[in-house]
Amino acid sequence: MKILKIVKTNLYFINNLKILFLVISIFTYSCDNDDSSYQISLSLSQCSSSSDYINYSGNLYNCGDLMFLQDFSDSNSFYIDYNLINIGIQSWSYNGRLTELILFSEEFNSIDHIPHSISNLNYIELLDLSGKPNTNGNISYLPDNIENLQYLEELYLNNNSMIRLPENIGSLSSLKILWLNNNILEYLPTSICNLDASCEIKLENNNLCDEFNFSCFENFSNFTWDWQNISNQECR
C-alpha cells in the first residue's frame, strides 16, 4: 500500500508539474508576442496582397495599411526600429483599417519621405504630417496617387518644405481641412478649386504669387491667403 501511495503521490506531482510548465509556456509565448518585443512586421509574410488581414495581439490589421507603415519606416531612419503600430499616433477601426495617423511631434520632425504606398491608406480620415513650428520639416511633396484617399477629411502639411501639391489634389472629395501654412509653395494646381467649398484651406506664408490666388477661392467659406512672403514685383 505504501508503494501505491508513493506512486500516486509522484503522479500527482508530475501532473502538477506539467500544468505548471504549460502555464509558464503560455505566459512566455504571450510575453514574446507582446508589442514591445514581437514586431508586427514579422507577420507581413502572411500577406499575399494589400487587401489581406493579419491577426496581431488579438486585433485585425489590414496588410495594405501595414505595408505603407513598413515603407514609411524604411524611408525615414528615425522610425526604422519602431514596431509599425507604434509609429506616431494611430487609430484603427474595428475591422482592421487605419483611420487616423498623426506623425506631428513638438519635439522632433524626422520625416524625410512619404512613400508611394500611401495610396494603400484608402480608409484614412485624418493624416497629420505637420512639421515643428519655426523648424520646418523636410517633406517637399506628396505622391500623386494621393487621390486614392477618398475618405480623407483632414490633411495637415503645415510647417514643412512643400514645393508643390499633387496635380490631382482636387480629387479628395471628402476633404474638409487642408493646412499648408509655412511651406515654400510657388505653384498651385487648378484642381484645388474642385475641393468642396466648405473645405478649410490655409495657405499663409508661402512663396505664392497673386496669380495663384484663384477666383474660386472666393467661394470657399474658410480660406486664408494672407502673409505670403513674396511680392508681386518679384513674381514678374
Coordinates of C-alpha atoms in Angstrom, one line a residue:
M1 CA 0.0 0.0 0.0
K2 CA 2.9 2.3 0.8
I3 CA 4.4 1.8 -2.7
L4 CA 1.0 2.5 -4.3
K5 CA 0.6 5.7 -2.2
I6 CA 4.1 6.8 -3.2
V7 CA 3.3 6.2 -6.9
K8 CA 0.1 8.2 -6.7
T9 CA 1.9 11.0 -4.9
N10 CA 4.6 11.0 -7.6
L11 CA 1.9 11.0 -10.4
Y12 CA 0.1 13.9 -8.7
F13 CA 3.4 15.8 -8.5
I14 CA 4.2 15.1 -12.2
N15 CA 0.7 16.2 -13.3
N16 CA 1.0 19.4 -11.4
L17 CA 4.5 20.0 -12.8
K18 CA 3.1 19.5 -16.3
I19 CA 0.3 22.1 -15.6
L20 CA 2.9 24.5 -14.2
F21 CA 5.1 24.0 -17.3
L22 CA 2.1 24.6 -19.6
V23 CA 1.2 27.9 -17.7
I24 CA 4.8 29.1 -17.9
S25 CA 4.9 28.3 -21.7
I26 CA 1.7 30.2 -22.3
F27 CA 3.0 33.2 -20.3
T28 CA 6.3 33.1 -22.1
Y29 CA 4.6 32.9 -25.5
S30 CA 2.4 35.9 -24.6
C31 CA 5.4 37.9 -23.5
D32 CA 7.4 37.0 -26.6
N33 CA 4.4 38.3 -28.7
D34 CA 4.0 41.5 -26.8
D35 CA 4.1 44.6 -28.9
S36 CA 7.4 45.6 -27.3
S37 CA 9.2 42.5 -28.4
Y38 CA 7.4 40.8 -31.2
Q39 CA 7.4 43.2 -34.2
I40 CA 4.2 43.1 -36.3
S41 CA 6.4 43.4 -39.4
L42 CA 7.3 39.8 -38.9
S43 CA 3.7 38.9 -39.7
L44 CA 3.8 40.7 -43.0
S45 CA 5.0 37.5 -44.7
Q46 CA 1.4 36.2 -44.2
C47 CA 0.1 38.9 -46.6
S48 CA -0.4 37.9 -50.2
S49 CA -2.0 41.2 -51.2
S50 CA -2.8 44.6 -49.7
S51 CA -6.4 43.5 -49.1
D52 CA -5.4 40.7 -46.8
Y53 CA -5.6 40.9 -43.0
I54 CA -3.4 39.6 -40.2
N55 CA -4.2 39.0 -36.5
Y56 CA -1.8 40.5 -34.0
S57 CA -2.3 40.6 -30.3
G58 CA -6.0 39.8 -30.7
N59 CA -6.7 42.6 -33.3
L60 CA -7.1 42.6 -37.0
Y61 CA -4.8 44.8 -39.2
N62 CA -5.0 45.4 -42.9
C63 CA -1.9 44.4 -44.8
G64 CA -2.0 47.4 -47.2
D65 CA -2.0 49.8 -44.2
L66 CA 0.8 47.9 -42.6
M67 CA 2.8 47.9 -45.9
F68 CA 2.6 51.7 -46.0
L69 CA 3.9 51.8 -42.4
Q70 CA 6.7 49.4 -43.3
D71 CA 7.7 51.5 -46.4
F72 CA 7.4 54.7 -44.2
S73 CA 9.7 53.1 -41.6
D74 CA 12.2 52.0 -44.3
S75 CA 12.2 55.6 -45.8
N76 CA 12.6 57.5 -42.6
S77 CA 15.6 56.4 -40.5
F78 CA 14.2 57.7 -37.2
Y79 CA 11.4 55.2 -37.3
I80 CA 13.5 52.2 -38.6
D81 CA 13.3 50.3 -35.3
Y82 CA 9.7 51.1 -34.4
N83 CA 7.1 48.5 -34.1
L84 CA 4.9 49.5 -37.1
I85 CA 1.7 50.1 -35.0
N86 CA 3.7 52.3 -32.6
I87 CA 4.7 54.9 -35.3
G88 CA 3.1 58.2 -34.3
I89 CA -0.5 58.2 -33.0
Q90 CA -2.8 55.7 -34.8
S91 CA -6.4 54.9 -34.8
W92 CA -7.7 51.6 -36.3
S93 CA -11.3 50.7 -37.0
Y94 CA -12.8 47.5 -35.5
N95 CA -12.4 45.8 -38.9
G96 CA -8.7 46.5 -39.1
R97 CA -8.3 49.7 -41.1
L98 CA -6.1 52.6 -40.3
T99 CA -8.3 55.7 -40.0
E100 CA -6.1 58.2 -38.3
L101 CA -2.3 58.8 -38.4
I102 CA -0.6 61.6 -36.6
L103 CA 3.1 62.0 -37.2
F104 CA 3.4 65.5 -35.8
S105 CA 5.6 66.0 -32.8
E106 CA 6.5 69.0 -30.8
E107 CA 9.9 67.5 -30.0
F108 CA 11.2 66.5 -33.4
N109 CA 10.3 66.1 -37.0
S110 CA 12.3 63.5 -38.8
I111 CA 10.0 62.8 -41.8
D112 CA 12.0 63.0 -45.0
H113 CA 9.9 61.0 -47.4
I114 CA 6.3 59.8 -47.9
P115 CA 6.3 56.6 -49.9
H116 CA 4.0 55.9 -52.9
S117 CA 2.3 53.2 -50.9
I118 CA 0.3 56.0 -49.2
S119 CA -2.3 55.0 -51.8
N120 CA -3.0 51.9 -49.6
L121 CA -4.5 54.1 -46.9
N122 CA -7.8 54.2 -48.7
Y123 CA -9.8 54.3 -45.4
I124 CA -7.7 57.1 -43.7
E125 CA -9.7 60.0 -42.5
L126 CA -7.1 62.1 -40.7
L127 CA -3.4 62.5 -41.8
D128 CA -1.2 64.9 -39.9
L129 CA 2.3 65.3 -41.4
S130 CA 2.9 68.7 -39.8
G131 CA 6.5 69.9 -39.1
K132 CA 7.6 71.5 -35.9
P133 CA 6.8 75.3 -35.8
N134 CA 9.8 77.5 -36.6
T135 CA 11.8 74.4 -37.6
N136 CA 10.2 73.3 -40.9
G137 CA 10.0 69.6 -41.6
N138 CA 11.6 68.0 -44.7
I139 CA 8.5 66.9 -46.6
S140 CA 8.7 68.6 -50.1
Y141 CA 6.0 66.8 -51.9
L142 CA 3.3 64.1 -51.7
P143 CA 3.0 61.2 -54.2
D144 CA 0.5 61.9 -57.0
N145 CA -1.6 58.8 -56.1
I146 CA -2.9 60.6 -53.0
E147 CA -6.2 60.7 -55.0
N148 CA -6.9 57.2 -53.7
L149 CA -7.5 58.6 -50.2
Q150 CA -11.2 59.1 -50.9
Y151 CA -12.2 59.1 -47.2
L152 CA -9.6 61.7 -46.2
E153 CA -11.2 64.6 -44.3
E154 CA -8.2 66.3 -42.6
L155 CA -4.8 66.8 -44.1
Y156 CA -2.2 68.8 -42.2
L157 CA 1.1 69.7 -44.0
N158 CA 1.9 73.0 -42.4
N159 CA 5.5 73.8 -41.3
N160 CA 7.2 71.7 -43.9
S161 CA 9.2 72.3 -47.1
M162 CA 6.4 71.6 -49.6
I163 CA 7.4 72.9 -53.1
R164 CA 4.3 71.6 -54.9
L165 CA 1.0 69.8 -54.4
P166 CA -0.2 66.8 -56.4
E167 CA -1.9 67.9 -59.5
N168 CA -5.0 65.8 -58.5
I169 CA -5.3 67.3 -55.0
G170 CA -8.8 68.3 -56.0
S171 CA -9.9 64.7 -56.3
L172 CA -10.0 64.4 -52.5
S173 CA -13.8 64.8 -52.4
S174 CA -14.2 64.2 -48.7
L175 CA -11.5 66.8 -47.7
K176 CA -12.7 69.3 -45.0
I177 CA -9.4 70.7 -43.8
L178 CA -6.2 71.4 -45.8
W179 CA -3.5 73.2 -43.9
L180 CA -0.4 74.3 -45.9
N181 CA 0.9 77.2 -43.8
N182 CA 4.6 77.9 -43.6
N183 CA 5.9 76.0 -46.7
I184 CA 7.7 77.1 -49.8
L185 CA 4.9 76.6 -52.3
E186 CA 5.4 78.6 -55.5
Y187 CA 2.7 76.8 -57.6
L188 CA -0.9 75.6 -57.0
P189 CA -2.7 73.1 -59.3
T190 CA -6.0 74.4 -60.6
S191 CA -7.7 71.2 -59.4
I192 CA -7.6 72.7 -55.9
C193 CA -10.7 74.5 -57.0
N194 CA -12.6 71.2 -57.2
L195 CA -12.5 70.8 -53.4
D196 CA -15.7 71.2 -51.6
A197 CA -16.4 74.9 -50.9
S198 CA -16.7 74.1 -47.2
C199 CA -13.1 72.9 -47.0
E200 CA -10.9 74.9 -44.7
I201 CA -7.8 75.9 -46.7
K202 CA -4.8 77.7 -45.1
L203 CA -2.1 79.0 -47.3
E204 CA -0.3 81.6 -45.3
N205 CA 3.4 82.2 -45.5
N206 CA 4.3 80.5 -48.8
N207 CA 6.0 81.8 -52.0
L208 CA 2.8 82.1 -54.0
C209 CA 2.2 85.0 -56.4
D210 CA -1.2 86.6 -56.7
E211 CA -1.9 84.7 -59.9
F212 CA -2.4 81.6 -57.8
N213 CA -5.0 83.4 -55.6
F214 CA -7.7 81.8 -57.8
S215 CA -11.0 83.4 -58.1
C216 CA -12.6 80.1 -57.0
F217 CA -11.2 80.8 -53.5
E218 CA -13.9 83.4 -53.1
N219 CA -16.4 80.6 -52.9
F220 CA -14.7 78.8 -50.0
S221 CA -16.2 79.6 -46.7
N222 CA -13.0 79.3 -44.8
F223 CA -10.0 80.3 -46.8
T224 CA -6.8 82.1 -45.7
W225 CA -4.2 83.5 -48.1
D226 CA -2.6 86.4 -46.3
W227 CA 1.1 86.8 -45.3
Q228 CA 2.7 85.5 -48.4
N229 CA 6.4 86.1 -48.3
I230 CA 6.9 87.2 -51.9
S231 CA 5.9 90.4 -53.5
N232 CA 4.0 90.8 -56.8
Q233 CA 7.1 92.6 -58.3
E234 CA 9.2 89.5 -57.6
C235 CA 6.7 87.3 -59.4
R236 CA 7.2 89.1 -62.7

